[in-house]
Amino acid sequence: MINIKQTSRCIYRDSYGFTFIEIIAVLLLIGIMAAVAVPKYLEYLNIQDEARKMAATGQIAEVKGRLSQALARYMLENEGAKPINGADLVSYANGSNVNTCPANPTTESDFEFKCTGGIDTAKTVVIDVLKVKGAAVNQSGIFTY
C-alpha cells in the first residue's frame, strides 16, 4: 500500500518558490502596466507645466496692461511728460498715486481728479473747464464761476 503522508511530503518538498513561467508572466504584466502608466504620468506632468506657463503668461499680460494704463494716466496728468524713473510708474500702476479732491481748486488743472466715494466704490470724476476763469468750490462743495 502507498503511504499518503510520504507522497504529500514529496510534492511539497519539490515545490519551493515560483516557476520560471510564473515569474515571466508577472514581469510581462508589470511591463505592460508600466508601458501604459508612464506615458500617462508624463502627460499629466506636461499638462501641469502648460497650465503654469499659461497662468504666468496671463499674469505677465496683466502687469503689462496695468503698466500701459499707468503710463497713459501719468502722461495725461503730467502734460505728456514720461516718468523719470520706474517708481513713479509703479505707483500709478498700483493705484497708490490717486489724486484727491482739491480743497480750493482755482486753476483748470485742479478740476481733473479722482474722488473715492467709499471703501468699495471709487468714482472717477473728470470736469473739463477749459477757458473758465475764476472757478472755485466753496466748503460745502458748490461750484461757483
Short mmCIF file of N, CA and C in Angstrom, two decimals:
data_model
loop_
_atom_site.label_atom_id
_atom_site.label_comp_id
_atom_site.label_asym_id
_atom_site.label_seq_id
_atom_site.Cartn_x
_atom_site.Cartn_y
_atom_site.Cartn_z
N MET A 1 0.81 -1.16 0.00
CA MET A 1 0.00 0.00 0.00
C MET A 1 0.87 1.26 0.00
N ILE A 2 0.34 2.36 -0.64
CA ILE A 2 1.08 3.63 -0.72
C ILE A 2 0.74 4.47 0.50
N ASN A 3 1.75 4.96 1.08
CA ASN A 3 1.56 5.82 2.24
C ASN A 3 1.31 7.25 1.75
N ILE A 4 0.18 7.83 2.12
CA ILE A 4 -0.20 9.17 1.65
C ILE A 4 0.72 10.22 2.24
N LYS A 5 1.13 10.06 3.45
CA LYS A 5 2.00 11.05 4.08
C LYS A 5 3.32 11.17 3.33
N GLN A 6 3.85 10.06 2.88
CA GLN A 6 5.11 10.10 2.16
C GLN A 6 4.95 10.77 0.80
N THR A 7 3.86 10.52 0.10
CA THR A 7 3.61 11.11 -1.21
C THR A 7 3.43 12.62 -1.09
N SER A 8 2.66 13.07 -0.12
CA SER A 8 2.43 14.51 0.02
C SER A 8 3.70 15.23 0.44
N ARG A 9 4.56 14.57 1.20
CA ARG A 9 5.82 15.20 1.57
C ARG A 9 6.69 15.40 0.35
N CYS A 10 6.67 14.50 -0.55
CA CYS A 10 7.48 14.62 -1.76
C CYS A 10 7.01 15.77 -2.63
N ILE A 11 5.71 15.93 -2.74
CA ILE A 11 5.17 17.01 -3.56
C ILE A 11 5.55 18.36 -2.96
N TYR A 12 5.38 18.52 -1.67
CA TYR A 12 5.68 19.81 -1.04
C TYR A 12 7.18 20.10 -1.01
N ARG A 13 7.98 19.07 -0.88
CA ARG A 13 9.40 19.29 -0.81
C ARG A 13 9.97 19.71 -2.16
N ASP A 14 9.38 19.31 -3.25
CA ASP A 14 9.87 19.67 -4.57
C ASP A 14 9.38 21.04 -5.03
N SER A 15 8.37 21.60 -4.42
CA SER A 15 7.82 22.87 -4.91
C SER A 15 8.20 24.03 -3.99
N TYR A 16 9.41 24.47 -4.13
CA TYR A 16 9.87 25.67 -3.44
C TYR A 16 9.82 26.84 -4.42
N GLY A 17 9.16 27.98 -4.06
CA GLY A 17 9.18 29.19 -4.89
C GLY A 17 8.26 29.11 -6.09
N PHE A 18 8.55 29.98 -7.08
CA PHE A 18 7.73 30.11 -8.28
C PHE A 18 8.44 29.45 -9.46
N THR A 19 7.65 29.08 -10.44
CA THR A 19 8.24 28.53 -11.66
C THR A 19 8.71 29.68 -12.54
N PHE A 20 9.53 29.35 -13.48
CA PHE A 20 10.07 30.35 -14.41
C PHE A 20 8.95 31.00 -15.21
N ILE A 21 7.95 30.26 -15.61
CA ILE A 21 6.82 30.79 -16.38
C ILE A 21 6.03 31.80 -15.56
N GLU A 22 5.83 31.51 -14.28
CA GLU A 22 5.09 32.44 -13.43
C GLU A 22 5.85 33.77 -13.28
N ILE A 23 7.14 33.70 -13.11
CA ILE A 23 7.94 34.93 -12.98
C ILE A 23 7.90 35.73 -14.28
N ILE A 24 8.01 35.06 -15.41
CA ILE A 24 7.95 35.75 -16.71
C ILE A 24 6.58 36.41 -16.89
N ALA A 25 5.51 35.72 -16.50
CA ALA A 25 4.16 36.28 -16.64
C ALA A 25 3.99 37.54 -15.79
N VAL A 26 4.49 37.51 -14.56
CA VAL A 26 4.39 38.68 -13.68
C VAL A 26 5.20 39.84 -14.24
N LEU A 27 6.41 39.56 -14.70
CA LEU A 27 7.24 40.62 -15.29
C LEU A 27 6.60 41.21 -16.54
N LEU A 28 5.96 40.36 -17.33
CA LEU A 28 5.27 40.83 -18.53
C LEU A 28 4.11 41.75 -18.15
N LEU A 29 3.33 41.39 -17.13
CA LEU A 29 2.23 42.25 -16.68
C LEU A 29 2.74 43.58 -16.13
N ILE A 30 3.81 43.54 -15.36
CA ILE A 30 4.39 44.79 -14.83
C ILE A 30 4.89 45.67 -15.97
N GLY A 31 5.49 45.06 -16.98
CA GLY A 31 5.96 45.81 -18.15
C GLY A 31 4.82 46.46 -18.91
N ILE A 32 3.72 45.74 -19.09
CA ILE A 32 2.56 46.30 -19.80
C ILE A 32 1.96 47.46 -19.00
N MET A 33 1.83 47.28 -17.68
CA MET A 33 1.28 48.36 -16.86
C MET A 33 2.19 49.59 -16.88
N ALA A 34 3.49 49.37 -16.84
CA ALA A 34 4.42 50.49 -16.90
C ALA A 34 4.37 51.18 -18.26
N ALA A 35 4.20 50.40 -19.32
CA ALA A 35 4.13 50.99 -20.66
C ALA A 35 2.90 51.87 -20.82
N VAL A 36 1.84 51.57 -20.10
CA VAL A 36 0.62 52.38 -20.16
C VAL A 36 0.68 53.53 -19.16
N ALA A 37 1.16 53.28 -17.96
CA ALA A 37 1.11 54.27 -16.88
C ALA A 37 2.14 55.38 -17.03
N VAL A 38 3.35 55.06 -17.45
CA VAL A 38 4.41 56.07 -17.52
C VAL A 38 4.08 57.17 -18.52
N PRO A 39 3.63 56.88 -19.74
CA PRO A 39 3.28 57.98 -20.64
C PRO A 39 2.12 58.84 -20.12
N LYS A 40 1.15 58.22 -19.45
CA LYS A 40 0.04 58.99 -18.87
C LYS A 40 0.55 59.92 -17.78
N TYR A 41 1.45 59.43 -16.96
CA TYR A 41 2.01 60.25 -15.89
C TYR A 41 2.82 61.40 -16.47
N LEU A 42 3.62 61.13 -17.48
CA LEU A 42 4.40 62.19 -18.12
C LEU A 42 3.50 63.21 -18.79
N GLU A 43 2.40 62.75 -19.38
CA GLU A 43 1.42 63.66 -19.98
C GLU A 43 0.79 64.54 -18.90
N TYR A 44 0.50 63.94 -17.76
CA TYR A 44 -0.06 64.70 -16.63
C TYR A 44 0.91 65.79 -16.18
N LEU A 45 2.19 65.45 -16.06
CA LEU A 45 3.19 66.45 -15.68
C LEU A 45 3.30 67.54 -16.73
N ASN A 46 3.21 67.18 -18.01
CA ASN A 46 3.29 68.15 -19.09
C ASN A 46 2.10 69.10 -19.05
N ILE A 47 0.92 68.57 -18.74
CA ILE A 47 -0.28 69.41 -18.65
C ILE A 47 -0.12 70.40 -17.51
N GLN A 48 0.43 69.96 -16.39
CA GLN A 48 0.66 70.88 -15.27
C GLN A 48 1.63 71.98 -15.67
N ASP A 49 2.70 71.63 -16.38
CA ASP A 49 3.66 72.64 -16.83
C ASP A 49 3.00 73.64 -17.77
N GLU A 50 2.18 73.14 -18.69
CA GLU A 50 1.49 74.03 -19.62
C GLU A 50 0.54 74.97 -18.88
N ALA A 51 -0.15 74.44 -17.87
CA ALA A 51 -1.06 75.28 -17.09
C ALA A 51 -0.29 76.36 -16.35
N ARG A 52 0.86 76.01 -15.80
CA ARG A 52 1.69 77.01 -15.11
C ARG A 52 2.18 78.06 -16.09
N LYS A 53 2.59 77.63 -17.27
CA LYS A 53 3.06 78.59 -18.28
C LYS A 53 1.94 79.53 -18.70
N MET A 54 0.74 78.98 -18.89
CA MET A 54 -0.39 79.82 -19.29
C MET A 54 -0.76 80.80 -18.18
N ALA A 55 -0.72 80.36 -16.93
CA ALA A 55 -1.02 81.25 -15.81
C ALA A 55 0.02 82.36 -15.72
N ALA A 56 1.28 82.01 -15.90
CA ALA A 56 2.34 83.02 -15.86
C ALA A 56 2.19 84.01 -17.01
N THR A 57 1.84 83.50 -18.20
CA THR A 57 1.63 84.38 -19.35
C THR A 57 0.48 85.35 -19.09
N GLY A 58 -0.59 84.86 -18.48
CA GLY A 58 -1.71 85.72 -18.14
C GLY A 58 -1.33 86.79 -17.13
N GLN A 59 -0.53 86.41 -16.13
CA GLN A 59 -0.10 87.39 -15.14
C GLN A 59 0.82 88.43 -15.75
N ILE A 60 1.69 88.01 -16.66
CA ILE A 60 2.57 88.96 -17.34
C ILE A 60 1.75 89.92 -18.18
N ALA A 61 0.74 89.41 -18.87
CA ALA A 61 -0.13 90.28 -19.68
C ALA A 61 -0.87 91.27 -18.79
N GLU A 62 -1.30 90.82 -17.62
CA GLU A 62 -1.99 91.74 -16.70
C GLU A 62 -1.05 92.86 -16.25
N VAL A 63 0.18 92.50 -15.91
CA VAL A 63 1.15 93.51 -15.48
C VAL A 63 1.44 94.49 -16.62
N LYS A 64 1.61 93.95 -17.83
CA LYS A 64 1.86 94.83 -18.98
C LYS A 64 0.70 95.79 -19.20
N GLY A 65 -0.53 95.28 -19.07
CA GLY A 65 -1.70 96.13 -19.25
C GLY A 65 -1.79 97.21 -18.19
N ARG A 66 -1.52 96.83 -16.94
CA ARG A 66 -1.57 97.82 -15.86
C ARG A 66 -0.49 98.87 -16.04
N LEU A 67 0.71 98.45 -16.45
CA LEU A 67 1.78 99.43 -16.67
C LEU A 67 1.46 100.34 -17.85
N SER A 68 0.84 99.78 -18.88
CA SER A 68 0.45 100.60 -20.03
C SER A 68 -0.59 101.63 -19.62
N GLN A 69 -1.58 101.22 -18.83
CA GLN A 69 -2.58 102.16 -18.35
C GLN A 69 -1.96 103.20 -17.42
N ALA A 70 -1.03 102.76 -16.59
CA ALA A 70 -0.37 103.70 -15.68
C ALA A 70 0.44 104.73 -16.45
N LEU A 71 1.12 104.28 -17.51
CA LEU A 71 1.89 105.22 -18.33
C LEU A 71 0.97 106.24 -18.98
N ALA A 72 -0.15 105.76 -19.52
CA ALA A 72 -1.09 106.68 -20.16
C ALA A 72 -1.65 107.67 -19.14
N ARG A 73 -2.00 107.18 -17.96
CA ARG A 73 -2.53 108.07 -16.93
C ARG A 73 -1.49 109.08 -16.46
N TYR A 74 -0.25 108.62 -16.30
CA TYR A 74 0.83 109.51 -15.89
C TYR A 74 1.03 110.61 -16.92
N MET A 75 1.05 110.21 -18.20
CA MET A 75 1.28 111.20 -19.26
C MET A 75 0.11 112.17 -19.36
N LEU A 76 -1.11 111.70 -19.13
CA LEU A 76 -2.26 112.61 -19.14
C LEU A 76 -2.19 113.62 -18.00
N GLU A 77 -1.79 113.15 -16.84
CA GLU A 77 -1.75 114.03 -15.68
C GLU A 77 -0.53 114.93 -15.67
N ASN A 78 0.49 114.62 -16.44
CA ASN A 78 1.72 115.41 -16.44
C ASN A 78 2.00 116.02 -17.81
N GLU A 79 0.96 116.36 -18.52
CA GLU A 79 1.04 117.08 -19.80
C GLU A 79 1.95 116.38 -20.81
N GLY A 80 1.84 115.08 -20.90
CA GLY A 80 2.57 114.31 -21.91
C GLY A 80 3.98 113.93 -21.52
N ALA A 81 4.44 114.34 -20.35
CA ALA A 81 5.79 114.01 -19.92
C ALA A 81 5.85 112.55 -19.48
N LYS A 82 6.93 111.89 -19.85
CA LYS A 82 7.12 110.50 -19.43
C LYS A 82 7.75 110.48 -18.04
N PRO A 83 7.51 109.42 -17.28
CA PRO A 83 8.08 109.36 -15.92
C PRO A 83 9.60 109.28 -15.97
N ILE A 84 10.22 109.90 -14.98
CA ILE A 84 11.68 109.91 -14.92
C ILE A 84 12.22 108.55 -14.49
N ASN A 85 11.56 107.93 -13.54
CA ASN A 85 12.02 106.61 -13.08
C ASN A 85 10.84 105.65 -13.02
N GLY A 86 11.14 104.40 -12.84
CA GLY A 86 10.10 103.37 -12.83
C GLY A 86 9.24 103.40 -11.58
N ALA A 87 9.75 103.98 -10.50
CA ALA A 87 8.98 104.02 -9.25
C ALA A 87 7.70 104.84 -9.43
N ASP A 88 7.78 105.94 -10.17
CA ASP A 88 6.59 106.75 -10.42
C ASP A 88 5.54 105.93 -11.17
N LEU A 89 5.99 105.20 -12.17
CA LEU A 89 5.07 104.40 -12.98
C LEU A 89 4.45 103.28 -12.16
N VAL A 90 5.25 102.64 -11.32
CA VAL A 90 4.74 101.55 -10.48
C VAL A 90 3.71 102.07 -9.49
N SER A 91 3.95 103.27 -8.95
CA SER A 91 2.97 103.82 -8.01
C SER A 91 1.65 104.11 -8.71
N TYR A 92 1.70 104.51 -9.97
CA TYR A 92 0.46 104.70 -10.73
C TYR A 92 -0.20 103.36 -11.03
N ALA A 93 0.58 102.34 -11.33
CA ALA A 93 0.02 101.02 -11.64
C ALA A 93 -0.63 100.39 -10.42
N ASN A 94 -0.07 100.63 -9.24
CA ASN A 94 -0.63 100.07 -8.01
C ASN A 94 -1.79 100.88 -7.48
N GLY A 95 -2.01 102.05 -8.05
CA GLY A 95 -3.12 102.89 -7.60
C GLY A 95 -2.79 103.69 -6.36
N SER A 96 -1.52 103.73 -5.97
CA SER A 96 -1.17 104.49 -4.77
C SER A 96 -1.00 105.97 -5.06
N ASN A 97 -1.01 106.36 -6.32
CA ASN A 97 -0.86 107.77 -6.68
C ASN A 97 -2.19 108.30 -7.19
N VAL A 98 -3.21 108.18 -6.37
CA VAL A 98 -4.54 108.62 -6.76
C VAL A 98 -4.72 110.05 -6.26
N ASN A 99 -5.15 110.90 -7.14
CA ASN A 99 -5.37 112.29 -6.75
C ASN A 99 -6.56 112.38 -5.80
N THR A 100 -6.50 113.32 -4.92
CA THR A 100 -7.63 113.57 -4.03
C THR A 100 -8.32 114.85 -4.49
N CYS A 101 -9.51 115.06 -4.04
CA CYS A 101 -10.24 116.27 -4.41
C CYS A 101 -9.54 117.47 -3.80
N PRO A 102 -9.21 118.45 -4.58
CA PRO A 102 -8.52 119.62 -4.03
C PRO A 102 -9.46 120.43 -3.15
N ALA A 103 -8.90 120.99 -2.10
CA ALA A 103 -9.73 121.77 -1.17
C ALA A 103 -10.20 123.07 -1.82
N ASN A 104 -9.30 123.77 -2.49
CA ASN A 104 -9.64 125.05 -3.12
C ASN A 104 -9.15 125.06 -4.56
N PRO A 105 -9.85 124.41 -5.46
CA PRO A 105 -9.40 124.42 -6.85
C PRO A 105 -9.59 125.80 -7.47
N THR A 106 -8.55 126.28 -8.12
CA THR A 106 -8.65 127.61 -8.73
C THR A 106 -8.19 127.61 -10.18
N THR A 107 -7.41 126.64 -10.59
CA THR A 107 -6.93 126.63 -11.97
C THR A 107 -7.59 125.49 -12.73
N GLU A 108 -7.40 125.51 -14.04
CA GLU A 108 -8.01 124.48 -14.88
C GLU A 108 -7.52 123.08 -14.52
N SER A 109 -6.24 122.97 -14.18
CA SER A 109 -5.70 121.64 -13.88
C SER A 109 -6.23 121.09 -12.56
N ASP A 110 -6.80 121.93 -11.71
CA ASP A 110 -7.35 121.45 -10.45
C ASP A 110 -8.64 120.67 -10.62
N PHE A 111 -9.25 120.74 -11.79
CA PHE A 111 -10.56 120.13 -11.97
C PHE A 111 -10.50 118.75 -12.61
N GLU A 112 -9.36 118.14 -12.63
CA GLU A 112 -9.25 116.77 -13.13
C GLU A 112 -8.70 115.94 -11.99
N PHE A 113 -9.56 115.14 -11.38
CA PHE A 113 -9.15 114.42 -10.19
C PHE A 113 -9.97 113.15 -10.02
N LYS A 114 -9.55 112.34 -9.08
CA LYS A 114 -10.27 111.09 -8.78
C LYS A 114 -10.69 111.15 -7.33
N CYS A 115 -11.97 110.98 -7.09
CA CYS A 115 -12.50 111.00 -5.74
C CYS A 115 -12.96 109.60 -5.35
N THR A 116 -12.71 109.21 -4.14
CA THR A 116 -13.16 107.92 -3.65
C THR A 116 -14.49 108.11 -2.96
N GLY A 117 -15.50 107.37 -3.44
CA GLY A 117 -16.84 107.52 -2.90
C GLY A 117 -17.07 106.68 -1.66
N GLY A 118 -16.25 105.73 -1.37
CA GLY A 118 -16.42 104.87 -0.20
C GLY A 118 -15.35 103.81 -0.21
N ILE A 119 -15.49 102.83 0.64
CA ILE A 119 -14.48 101.78 0.73
C ILE A 119 -14.53 100.89 -0.50
N ASP A 120 -15.74 100.54 -0.93
CA ASP A 120 -15.88 99.58 -2.03
C ASP A 120 -15.92 100.22 -3.40
N THR A 121 -16.39 101.45 -3.50
CA THR A 121 -16.58 102.06 -4.81
C THR A 121 -15.66 103.24 -4.99
N ALA A 122 -15.09 103.35 -6.15
CA ALA A 122 -14.25 104.50 -6.49
C ALA A 122 -14.78 105.08 -7.79
N LYS A 123 -15.07 106.34 -7.78
CA LYS A 123 -15.62 107.00 -8.96
C LYS A 123 -14.56 107.96 -9.50
N THR A 124 -14.40 107.96 -10.80
CA THR A 124 -13.50 108.91 -11.43
C THR A 124 -14.34 110.08 -11.94
N VAL A 125 -13.96 111.26 -11.52
CA VAL A 125 -14.69 112.46 -11.92
C VAL A 125 -13.74 113.33 -12.72
N VAL A 126 -14.08 113.60 -13.95
CA VAL A 126 -13.28 114.49 -14.78
C VAL A 126 -14.17 115.66 -15.17
N ILE A 127 -13.77 116.83 -14.77
CA ILE A 127 -14.52 118.04 -15.09
C ILE A 127 -13.65 118.87 -16.01
N ASP A 128 -14.12 119.08 -17.20
CA ASP A 128 -13.36 119.84 -18.18
C ASP A 128 -13.87 121.28 -18.16
N VAL A 129 -13.05 122.17 -17.65
CA VAL A 129 -13.45 123.58 -17.56
C VAL A 129 -12.43 124.44 -18.31
N LEU A 130 -12.16 124.06 -19.53
CA LEU A 130 -11.22 124.83 -20.33
C LEU A 130 -11.75 126.24 -20.54
N LYS A 131 -10.85 127.17 -20.44
CA LYS A 131 -11.13 128.59 -20.69
C LYS A 131 -12.11 129.19 -19.68
N VAL A 132 -12.24 128.59 -18.52
CA VAL A 132 -13.11 129.17 -17.48
C VAL A 132 -12.21 129.86 -16.47
N LYS A 133 -12.46 131.11 -16.22
CA LYS A 133 -11.66 131.87 -15.27
C LYS A 133 -12.43 132.02 -13.97
N GLY A 134 -11.73 131.96 -12.88
CA GLY A 134 -12.33 132.23 -11.59
C GLY A 134 -13.24 131.14 -11.06
N ALA A 135 -13.10 129.93 -11.51
CA ALA A 135 -13.93 128.85 -10.99
C ALA A 135 -13.44 128.46 -9.60
N ALA A 136 -14.37 128.15 -8.73
CA ALA A 136 -13.99 127.78 -7.36
C ALA A 136 -15.07 126.89 -6.77
N VAL A 137 -14.70 126.17 -5.74
CA VAL A 137 -15.63 125.34 -5.00
C VAL A 137 -15.57 125.78 -3.54
N ASN A 138 -16.72 126.10 -2.98
CA ASN A 138 -16.70 126.53 -1.58
C ASN A 138 -16.67 125.31 -0.65
N GLN A 139 -16.68 125.54 0.65
CA GLN A 139 -16.52 124.44 1.61
C GLN A 139 -17.70 123.48 1.60
N SER A 140 -18.86 123.91 1.17
CA SER A 140 -20.00 123.00 1.10
C SER A 140 -20.02 122.21 -0.21
N GLY A 141 -19.03 122.42 -1.09
CA GLY A 141 -18.91 121.64 -2.31
C GLY A 141 -19.70 122.20 -3.48
N ILE A 142 -20.05 123.47 -3.46
CA ILE A 142 -20.82 124.07 -4.55
C ILE A 142 -19.88 124.80 -5.49
N PHE A 143 -20.06 124.53 -6.80
CA PHE A 143 -19.26 125.21 -7.83
C PHE A 143 -19.73 126.65 -7.99
N THR A 144 -18.79 127.52 -8.08
CA THR A 144 -19.11 128.90 -8.47
C THR A 144 -18.08 129.34 -9.49
N TYR A 145 -18.53 130.02 -10.54
CA TYR A 145 -17.60 130.57 -11.53
C TYR A 145 -18.20 131.77 -12.19
#
